[in-house]
Amino acid sequence: MHPRNIRPWLARYGLLLALVGISLALSLAKPGFLTVSNLINVIRQISINGILAVGVTYVLLTGGVDLSLGSLVALSGVAAACWAHPGEYPVVVPVLIGVLAGALCGAANGAVITWGRVAPFIVTLGMMTVARGLALVISGGRPVSNLSRAFTTLGSADLLGIPVPALILAAVALASHLCLRHLRVGRYVYAVGGNEFAARASGINVVGVKLFAYTVCGACAGLAGVVLASRITTGQPNAGLAYELDAIAAVVIGGTSLSGGVGGVGGTLLGALLMGVINNGLDLLNVSSYYQQIVKGLIIVGAVWLDKRSTK
Amino acid sequence: MKPRSKISGTLLALGWAVAVAVAPGCGRPTGTKTAEAGAAPAQRLTIGVSLMNLSNEFIVMLHQAMLARAGELGVALIVTDAQRSAERQVQQVESFIAQRVDAIILNPCEVEASAPAVEKALAAGIPIVNVNSETRTPPTAFIGSRDEESARLAMEYIVQRLGGRGNIVMMHGFMGQAAQIKRDRGAREVLARHPDIKLLADQTAEWDRAKAMSLMENWIQAYGEKLEAVFAHNDEMGMGAVIALEQARLKSKVIVASVDAIADALQAVQDGRLDATVFQDAKGQGGGAVEAAVRLARQETCAKEVFIPFQLVTRTNAGQFLQTVSRP
């Protein structure tokens, strides 16, 4: 290949290349890495971060940020768990309540950011505390357990050998990809993030678009909370601490710009996968807990740095 | 998309509030208020309480035990939550001193960083009782348990079940916290005495059930059939390990033991899912701390240090502990 052509090629496939490279290195170091059962294990483990990351992709694309994700995971998990005791309601009720709780908090974020004109960082930071507090109030500070089997299978069952949480992630990602690429509102999300003034001048309802992005993001967090509660078979008011940071990291690794307008769901999925592979690999290699944190941090920064260099 | 009106936004918020309010059986109050009980005596004692973190289940149980005992003794509690911040804890104790409370109960966040709270109370001449964990500066009285002992009990149980030979893995709490350090120390003491027990791997899962589940899944991939036992520094992580092992259909081959005896874990021990947990007596510690504080405030004698023993819980005795832990 001519060197002039390698840049755009790297920009497009650099992350994929990094993922393949790290995976190869891991499978050489630990033969147990590259087995079907471990790869299924990895996609199960990235599901929750993946769903959060897809949701927050909308918000980052508009140029905003959402720091409340982790708390929304806890709140919606607890809210769903309260309705998921055996023999009370069909399983769809707790699922809908969880998603709704997340969506409403997301809508509240969006409302204050747009109508109240308060910076997203502050609004979602406030929501982070409020939602955590609500989760503690609803649960009385204790995990909500004794959940129905129908509810807990959501997080543990397999369909054709693929874990249900991974299928949920796939569905959310596919729907989001289609929405962002092919629906008018999706294209407006990019327009608002690219240049808000231009978007407003060309008649786009900026307030509506932002409300949409934060509500979808909240709904995804709600869904992630439901999946988490189902996976760990309890609604935990302490769950999801700092999950927003992992989710945002996955999106940024995936090439979505923190200043908005550029990126997409495909990259986000790869970012989440890269983080999942690193986590899994370091555990398989039994790297000490102290070093794991250092290695993870370096790889996250390194991946984004490489990506920036190749897109220049 | 169409612009939404402010009214619809408000309606959304209201609808959400209603959904939460009517959630069945979930709206239990945390009860962070003064305990009112009986006819108020002439000089009712007021005790300031600074708790480490009210979003931790064990601390919530400790808090409830304190409220109950304070109600019986007819004293008022002012309860504050330091939310894991030693700095906030020192501020809380400072304001107790400014309010001239009769005694202070401190549930320290950290050994070193919470010590100034003890020093300030002693300097102001207010008796201070440490509950559950220690500070570098010795308080007027201490009520708690030795964390090393909990890990020792759980590990000895595992060693005995394995017949002194086998492969185990260990899940740490949040690295660097007093409970993690001490439980690690207790576990390693037992390991040192049993050279045929091999520690295959140890990692932190940060006290978190979801993280423990992922870690266990990864360990199952790495070690598979070689795994024989898991020791987790707390029950949340122990439960995460149990769920991961059950889903991999390995639970029948792997022993899991953890520490704290939270309601969920006791139920799991009763059901034969978790093999053992270690009971830490929240009622004894919380009630004992209030009692000690009252005695000190009335200038009566009081033991300087009270260690409340841990108890191993297995399927044979889980029932009796389940009754003591008030289930919602």
mmCIF file with all atom_site columns, C-alpha atoms in Angstrom, chain A residues 154-301:
data_model
loop_
_atom_site.group_PDB
_atom_site.id
_atom_site.type_symbol
_atom_site.label_atom_id
_atom_site.label_alt_id
_atom_site.label_comp_id
_atom_site.label_asym_id
_atom_site.label_entity_id
_atom_site.label_seq_id
_atom_site.pdbx_PDB_ins_code
_atom_site.Cartn_x
_atom_site.Cartn_y
_atom_site.Cartn_z
_atom_site.occupancy
_atom_site.B_iso_or_equiv
_atom_site.pdbx_formal_charge
_atom_site.auth_seq_id
_atom_site.auth_comp_id
_atom_site.auth_asym_id
_atom_site.auth_atom_id
_atom_site.pdbx_PDB_model_num
ATOM 1   C CA . LEU A 1 154 ? -32.799 -11.913 31.948 1.00 0.00 ? 154 LEU A CA 1
ATOM 2   C CA . GLY A 1 155 ? -29.238 -11.423 33.091 1.00 0.00 ? 155 GLY A CA 1
ATOM 3   C CA . SER A 1 156 ? -28.137 -15.051 33.200 1.00 0.00 ? 156 SER A CA 1
ATOM 4   C CA . ALA A 1 157 ? -29.833 -16.912 30.349 1.00 0.00 ? 157 ALA A CA 1
ATOM 5   C CA . ASP A 1 158 ? -28.359 -17.741 26.959 1.00 0.00 ? 158 ASP A CA 1
ATOM 6   C CA . LEU A 1 159 ? -30.179 -17.687 23.634 1.00 0.00 ? 159 LEU A CA 1
ATOM 7   C CA . LEU A 1 160 ? -28.544 -19.916 20.987 1.00 0.00 ? 160 LEU A CA 1
ATOM 8   C CA . GLY A 1 161 ? -25.364 -19.860 23.051 1.00 0.00 ? 161 GLY A CA 1
ATOM 9   C CA . ILE A 1 162 ? -25.261 -16.068 23.272 1.00 0.00 ? 162 ILE A CA 1
ATOM 10  C CA . PRO A 1 163 ? -25.870 -14.401 26.646 1.00 0.00 ? 163 PRO A CA 1
ATOM 11  C CA . VAL A 1 164 ? -29.113 -12.407 26.795 1.00 0.00 ? 164 VAL A CA 1
ATOM 12  C CA . PRO A 1 165 ? -27.378 -9.226  28.081 1.00 0.00 ? 165 PRO A CA 1
ATOM 13  C CA . ALA A 1 166 ? -25.161 -9.301  24.977 1.00 0.00 ? 166 ALA A CA 1
ATOM 14  C CA . LEU A 1 167 ? -28.244 -9.654  22.764 1.00 0.00 ? 167 LEU A CA 1
ATOM 15  C CA . ILE A 1 168 ? -29.812 -6.667  24.512 1.00 0.00 ? 168 ILE A CA 1
ATOM 16  C CA . LEU A 1 169 ? -26.635 -4.681  23.853 1.00 0.00 ? 169 LEU A CA 1
ATOM 17  C CA . ALA A 1 170 ? -26.686 -5.752  20.206 1.00 0.00 ? 170 ALA A CA 1
ATOM 18  C CA . ALA A 1 171 ? -30.309 -4.656  19.839 1.00 0.00 ? 171 ALA A CA 1
ATOM 19  C CA . VAL A 1 172 ? -29.667 -1.278  21.511 1.00 0.00 ? 172 VAL A CA 1
ATOM 20  C CA . ALA A 1 173 ? -26.554 -0.708  19.403 1.00 0.00 ? 173 ALA A CA 1
ATOM 21  C CA . LEU A 1 174 ? -28.245 -1.646  16.134 1.00 0.00 ? 174 LEU A CA 1
ATOM 22  C CA . ALA A 1 175 ? -31.270 0.538   16.860 1.00 0.00 ? 175 ALA A CA 1
ATOM 23  C CA . SER A 1 176 ? -29.009 3.425   17.821 1.00 0.00 ? 176 SER A CA 1
ATOM 24  C CA . HIS A 1 177 ? -26.852 3.018   14.743 1.00 0.00 ? 177 HIS A CA 1
ATOM 25  C CA . LEU A 1 178 ? -29.918 3.117   12.513 1.00 0.00 ? 178 LEU A CA 1
ATOM 26  C CA . CYS A 1 179 ? -31.384 6.049   14.414 1.00 0.00 ? 179 CYS A CA 1
ATOM 27  C CA . LEU A 1 180 ? -28.197 8.132   14.309 1.00 0.00 ? 180 LEU A CA 1
ATOM 28  C CA . ARG A 1 181 ? -27.439 7.400   10.642 1.00 0.00 ? 181 ARG A CA 1
ATOM 29  C CA . HIS A 1 182 ? -30.848 7.243   9.052  1.00 0.00 ? 182 HIS A CA 1
ATOM 30  C CA . LEU A 1 183 ? -33.446 9.093   11.110 1.00 0.00 ? 183 LEU A CA 1
ATOM 31  C CA . ARG A 1 184 ? -33.776 12.843  10.890 1.00 0.00 ? 184 ARG A CA 1
ATOM 32  C CA . VAL A 1 185 ? -33.444 13.272  14.649 1.00 0.00 ? 185 VAL A CA 1
ATOM 33  C CA . GLY A 1 186 ? -30.222 11.252  14.551 1.00 0.00 ? 186 GLY A CA 1
ATOM 34  C CA . ARG A 1 187 ? -28.671 13.477  11.917 1.00 0.00 ? 187 ARG A CA 1
ATOM 35  C CA . TYR A 1 188 ? -29.773 16.522  13.934 1.00 0.00 ? 188 TYR A CA 1
ATOM 36  C CA . VAL A 1 189 ? -27.824 15.105  16.915 1.00 0.00 ? 189 VAL A CA 1
ATOM 37  C CA . TYR A 1 190 ? -24.647 15.355  14.816 1.00 0.00 ? 190 TYR A CA 1
ATOM 38  C CA . ALA A 1 191 ? -25.617 18.786  13.536 1.00 0.00 ? 191 ALA A CA 1
ATOM 39  C CA . VAL A 1 192 ? -26.194 20.189  17.024 1.00 0.00 ? 192 VAL A CA 1
ATOM 40  C CA . GLY A 1 193 ? -22.890 18.789  18.259 1.00 0.00 ? 193 GLY A CA 1
ATOM 41  C CA . GLY A 1 194 ? -20.990 19.967  15.200 1.00 0.00 ? 194 GLY A CA 1
ATOM 42  C CA . ASN A 1 195 ? -22.147 23.550  15.391 1.00 0.00 ? 195 ASN A CA 1
ATOM 43  C CA . GLU A 1 196 ? -25.046 24.467  17.596 1.00 0.00 ? 196 GLU A CA 1
ATOM 44  C CA . PHE A 1 197 ? -25.492 27.976  16.214 1.00 0.00 ? 197 PHE A CA 1
ATOM 45  C CA . ALA A 1 198 ? -25.526 26.781  12.637 1.00 0.00 ? 198 ALA A CA 1
ATOM 46  C CA . ALA A 1 199 ? -27.980 24.080  13.583 1.00 0.00 ? 199 ALA A CA 1
ATOM 47  C CA . ARG A 1 200 ? -30.284 26.586  15.230 1.00 0.00 ? 200 ARG A CA 1
ATOM 48  C CA . ALA A 1 201 ? -29.960 28.984  12.311 1.00 0.00 ? 201 ALA A CA 1
ATOM 49  C CA . SER A 1 202 ? -30.973 26.262  9.895  1.00 0.00 ? 202 SER A CA 1
ATOM 50  C CA . GLY A 1 203 ? -34.182 25.709  11.817 1.00 0.00 ? 203 GLY A CA 1
ATOM 51  C CA . ILE A 1 204 ? -33.286 22.634  13.855 1.00 0.00 ? 204 ILE A CA 1
ATOM 52  C CA . ASN A 1 205 ? -35.104 22.434  17.172 1.00 0.00 ? 205 ASN A CA 1
ATOM 53  C CA . VAL A 1 206 ? -31.940 22.309  19.293 1.00 0.00 ? 206 VAL A CA 1
ATOM 54  C CA . VAL A 1 207 ? -33.832 22.032  22.581 1.00 0.00 ? 207 VAL A CA 1
ATOM 55  C CA . GLY A 1 208 ? -35.838 19.086  21.319 1.00 0.00 ? 208 GLY A CA 1
ATOM 56  C CA . VAL A 1 209 ? -32.738 17.316  19.990 1.00 0.00 ? 209 VAL A CA 1
ATOM 57  C CA . LYS A 1 210 ? -30.874 17.690  23.280 1.00 0.00 ? 210 LYS A CA 1
ATOM 58  C CA . LEU A 1 211 ? -33.886 16.536  25.298 1.00 0.00 ? 211 LEU A CA 1
ATOM 59  C CA . PHE A 1 212 ? -34.047 13.520  23.016 1.00 0.00 ? 212 PHE A CA 1
ATOM 60  C CA . ALA A 1 213 ? -30.335 12.729  23.519 1.00 0.00 ? 213 ALA A CA 1
ATOM 61  C CA . TYR A 1 214 ? -30.439 12.964  27.334 1.00 0.00 ? 214 TYR A CA 1
ATOM 62  C CA . THR A 1 215 ? -33.684 10.993  27.546 1.00 0.00 ? 215 THR A CA 1
ATOM 63  C CA . VAL A 1 216 ? -32.315 8.181   25.372 1.00 0.00 ? 216 VAL A CA 1
ATOM 64  C CA . CYS A 1 217 ? -29.123 8.185   27.414 1.00 0.00 ? 217 CYS A CA 1
ATOM 65  C CA . GLY A 1 218 ? -31.143 7.951   30.640 1.00 0.00 ? 218 GLY A CA 1
ATOM 66  C CA . ALA A 1 219 ? -33.298 5.167   29.225 1.00 0.00 ? 219 ALA A CA 1
ATOM 67  C CA . CYS A 1 220 ? -30.163 3.206   28.279 1.00 0.00 ? 220 CYS A CA 1
ATOM 68  C CA . ALA A 1 221 ? -28.810 3.705   31.806 1.00 0.00 ? 221 ALA A CA 1
ATOM 69  C CA . GLY A 1 222 ? -32.165 2.468   33.117 1.00 0.00 ? 222 GLY A CA 1
ATOM 70  C CA . LEU A 1 223 ? -31.937 -0.607  30.913 1.00 0.00 ? 223 LEU A CA 1
ATOM 71  C CA . ALA A 1 224 ? -28.342 -1.217  32.021 1.00 0.00 ? 224 ALA A CA 1
ATOM 72  C CA . GLY A 1 225 ? -29.519 -0.948  35.637 1.00 0.00 ? 225 GLY A CA 1
ATOM 73  C CA . VAL A 1 226 ? -32.220 -3.551  35.008 1.00 0.00 ? 226 VAL A CA 1
ATOM 74  C CA . VAL A 1 227 ? -29.712 -5.907  33.364 1.00 0.00 ? 227 VAL A CA 1
ATOM 75  C CA . LEU A 1 228 ? -27.257 -5.409  36.228 1.00 0.00 ? 228 LEU A CA 1
ATOM 76  C CA . ALA A 1 229 ? -29.889 -6.046  38.920 1.00 0.00 ? 229 ALA A CA 1
ATOM 77  C CA . SER A 1 230 ? -30.983 -9.142  37.057 1.00 0.00 ? 230 SER A CA 1
ATOM 78  C CA . ARG A 1 231 ? -27.396 -10.351 36.617 1.00 0.00 ? 231 ARG A CA 1
ATOM 79  C CA . ILE A 1 232 ? -26.441 -9.938  40.278 1.00 0.00 ? 232 ILE A CA 1
ATOM 80  C CA . THR A 1 233 ? -29.951 -11.028 41.382 1.00 0.00 ? 233 THR A CA 1
ATOM 81  C CA . THR A 1 234 ? -30.494 -7.983  43.600 1.00 0.00 ? 234 THR A CA 1
ATOM 82  C CA . GLY A 1 235 ? -31.137 -4.256  43.384 1.00 0.00 ? 235 GLY A CA 1
ATOM 83  C CA . GLN A 1 236 ? -28.102 -2.558  44.924 1.00 0.00 ? 236 GLN A CA 1
ATOM 84  C CA . PRO A 1 237 ? -28.219 1.083   45.992 1.00 0.00 ? 237 PRO A CA 1
ATOM 85  C CA . ASN A 1 238 ? -24.390 1.122   45.843 1.00 0.00 ? 238 ASN A CA 1
ATOM 86  C CA . ALA A 1 239 ? -24.150 -0.404  42.395 1.00 0.00 ? 239 ALA A CA 1
ATOM 87  C CA . GLY A 1 240 ? -22.658 1.393   39.433 1.00 0.00 ? 240 GLY A CA 1
ATOM 88  C CA . LEU A 1 241 ? -20.107 3.556   41.236 1.00 0.00 ? 241 LEU A CA 1
ATOM 89  C CA . ALA A 1 242 ? -18.019 5.388   38.612 1.00 0.00 ? 242 ALA A CA 1
ATOM 90  C CA . TYR A 1 243 ? -19.642 3.462   35.751 1.00 0.00 ? 243 TYR A CA 1
ATOM 91  C CA . GLU A 1 244 ? -20.109 6.747   33.872 1.00 0.00 ? 244 GLU A CA 1
ATOM 92  C CA . LEU A 1 245 ? -16.342 7.073   33.533 1.00 0.00 ? 245 LEU A CA 1
ATOM 93  C CA . ASP A 1 246 ? -15.909 3.625   31.977 1.00 0.00 ? 246 ASP A CA 1
ATOM 94  C CA . ALA A 1 247 ? -18.807 4.331   29.621 1.00 0.00 ? 247 ALA A CA 1
ATOM 95  C CA . ILE A 1 248 ? -17.441 7.711   28.537 1.00 0.00 ? 248 ILE A CA 1
ATOM 96  C CA . ALA A 1 249 ? -13.978 6.180   28.139 1.00 0.00 ? 249 ALA A CA 1
ATOM 97  C CA . ALA A 1 250 ? -15.391 3.499   25.833 1.00 0.00 ? 250 ALA A CA 1
ATOM 98  C CA . VAL A 1 251 ? -17.070 6.151   23.680 1.00 0.00 ? 251 VAL A CA 1
ATOM 99  C CA . VAL A 1 252 ? -13.939 8.285   23.450 1.00 0.00 ? 252 VAL A CA 1
ATOM 100 C CA . ILE A 1 253 ? -11.713 5.280   22.707 1.00 0.00 ? 253 ILE A CA 1
ATOM 101 C CA . GLY A 1 254 ? -14.234 4.511   19.984 1.00 0.00 ? 254 GLY A CA 1
ATOM 102 C CA . GLY A 1 255 ? -13.422 7.800   18.296 1.00 0.00 ? 255 GLY A CA 1
ATOM 103 C CA . THR A 1 256 ? -16.349 9.983   19.337 1.00 0.00 ? 256 THR A CA 1
ATOM 104 C CA . SER A 1 257 ? -15.134 13.481  20.048 1.00 0.00 ? 257 SER A CA 1
ATOM 105 C CA . LEU A 1 258 ? -15.760 14.932  23.528 1.00 0.00 ? 258 LEU A CA 1
ATOM 106 C CA . SER A 1 259 ? -16.604 18.219  21.827 1.00 0.00 ? 259 SER A CA 1
ATOM 107 C CA . GLY A 1 260 ? -19.383 16.621  19.804 1.00 0.00 ? 260 GLY A CA 1
ATOM 108 C CA . GLY A 1 261 ? -20.419 16.112  16.208 1.00 0.00 ? 261 GLY A CA 1
ATOM 109 C CA . VAL A 1 262 ? -17.992 13.317  15.293 1.00 0.00 ? 262 VAL A CA 1
ATOM 110 C CA . GLY A 1 263 ? -18.170 9.598   15.981 1.00 0.00 ? 263 GLY A CA 1
ATOM 111 C CA . GLY A 1 264 ? -20.744 6.877   16.221 1.00 0.00 ? 264 GLY A CA 1
ATOM 112 C CA . VAL A 1 265 ? -22.044 3.693   17.767 1.00 0.00 ? 265 VAL A CA 1
ATOM 113 C CA . GLY A 1 266 ? -19.724 1.308   15.883 1.00 0.00 ? 266 GLY A CA 1
ATOM 114 C CA . GLY A 1 267 ? -16.630 2.855   17.442 1.00 0.00 ? 267 GLY A CA 1
ATOM 115 C CA . THR A 1 268 ? -18.290 2.873   20.856 1.00 0.00 ? 268 THR A CA 1
ATOM 116 C CA . LEU A 1 269 ? -18.852 -0.874  20.638 1.00 0.00 ? 269 LEU A CA 1
ATOM 117 C CA . LEU A 1 270 ? -15.220 -1.440  19.717 1.00 0.00 ? 270 LEU A CA 1
ATOM 118 C CA . GLY A 1 271 ? -14.143 0.809   22.596 1.00 0.00 ? 271 GLY A CA 1
ATOM 119 C CA . ALA A 1 272 ? -16.256 -1.169  25.063 1.00 0.00 ? 272 ALA A CA 1
ATOM 120 C CA . LEU A 1 273 ? -14.903 -4.410  23.627 1.00 0.00 ? 273 LEU A CA 1
ATOM 121 C CA . LEU A 1 274 ? -11.305 -3.203  23.979 1.00 0.00 ? 274 LEU A CA 1
ATOM 122 C CA . MET A 1 275 ? -11.885 -2.302  27.631 1.00 0.00 ? 275 MET A CA 1
ATOM 123 C CA . GLY A 1 276 ? -13.570 -5.651  28.264 1.00 0.00 ? 276 GLY A CA 1
ATOM 124 C CA . VAL A 1 277 ? -10.720 -7.585  26.635 1.00 0.00 ? 277 VAL A CA 1
ATOM 125 C CA . ILE A 1 278 ? -8.129  -5.734  28.728 1.00 0.00 ? 278 ILE A CA 1
ATOM 126 C CA . ASN A 1 279 ? -10.063 -6.401  31.943 1.00 0.00 ? 279 ASN A CA 1
ATOM 127 C CA . ASN A 1 280 ? -10.504 -10.057 31.124 1.00 0.00 ? 280 ASN A CA 1
ATOM 128 C CA . GLY A 1 281 ? -6.913  -10.531 29.963 1.00 0.00 ? 281 GLY A CA 1
ATOM 129 C CA . LEU A 1 282 ? -5.393  -8.943  33.049 1.00 0.00 ? 282 LEU A CA 1
ATOM 130 C CA . ASP A 1 283 ? -7.529  -11.187 35.275 1.00 0.00 ? 283 ASP A CA 1
ATOM 131 C CA . LEU A 1 284 ? -6.574  -14.278 33.279 1.00 0.00 ? 284 LEU A CA 1
ATOM 132 C CA . LEU A 1 285 ? -2.902  -13.359 33.599 1.00 0.00 ? 285 LEU A CA 1
ATOM 133 C CA . ASN A 1 286 ? -3.441  -12.704 37.319 1.00 0.00 ? 286 ASN A CA 1
ATOM 134 C CA . VAL A 1 287 ? -1.772  -9.309  37.133 1.00 0.00 ? 287 VAL A CA 1
ATOM 135 C CA . SER A 1 288 ? -1.726  -7.765  40.618 1.00 0.00 ? 288 SER A CA 1
ATOM 136 C CA . SER A 1 289 ? -4.617  -5.430  41.434 1.00 0.00 ? 289 SER A CA 1
ATOM 137 C CA . TYR A 1 290 ? -2.281  -2.479  41.831 1.00 0.00 ? 290 TYR A CA 1
ATOM 138 C CA . TYR A 1 291 ? -0.670  -2.920  38.406 1.00 0.00 ? 291 TYR A CA 1
ATOM 139 C CA . GLN A 1 292 ? -4.032  -3.596  36.742 1.00 0.00 ? 292 GLN A CA 1
ATOM 140 C CA . GLN A 1 293 ? -5.111  -0.041  37.458 1.00 0.00 ? 293 GLN A CA 1
ATOM 141 C CA . ILE A 1 294 ? -1.904  1.390   35.999 1.00 0.00 ? 294 ILE A CA 1
ATOM 142 C CA . VAL A 1 295 ? -2.069  -0.773  32.888 1.00 0.00 ? 295 VAL A CA 1
ATOM 143 C CA . LYS A 1 296 ? -5.740  0.026   32.250 1.00 0.00 ? 296 LYS A CA 1
ATOM 144 C CA . GLY A 1 297 ? -5.107  3.749   32.524 1.00 0.00 ? 297 GLY A CA 1
ATOM 145 C CA . LEU A 1 298 ? -2.138  3.633   30.183 1.00 0.00 ? 298 LEU A CA 1
ATOM 146 C CA . ILE A 1 299 ? -3.956  1.584   27.572 1.00 0.00 ? 299 ILE A CA 1
ATOM 147 C CA . ILE A 1 300 ? -6.960  3.931   27.574 1.00 0.00 ? 300 ILE A CA 1
ATOM 148 C CA . VAL A 1 301 ? -4.778  7.006   27.052 1.00 0.00 ? 301 VAL A CA 1
#
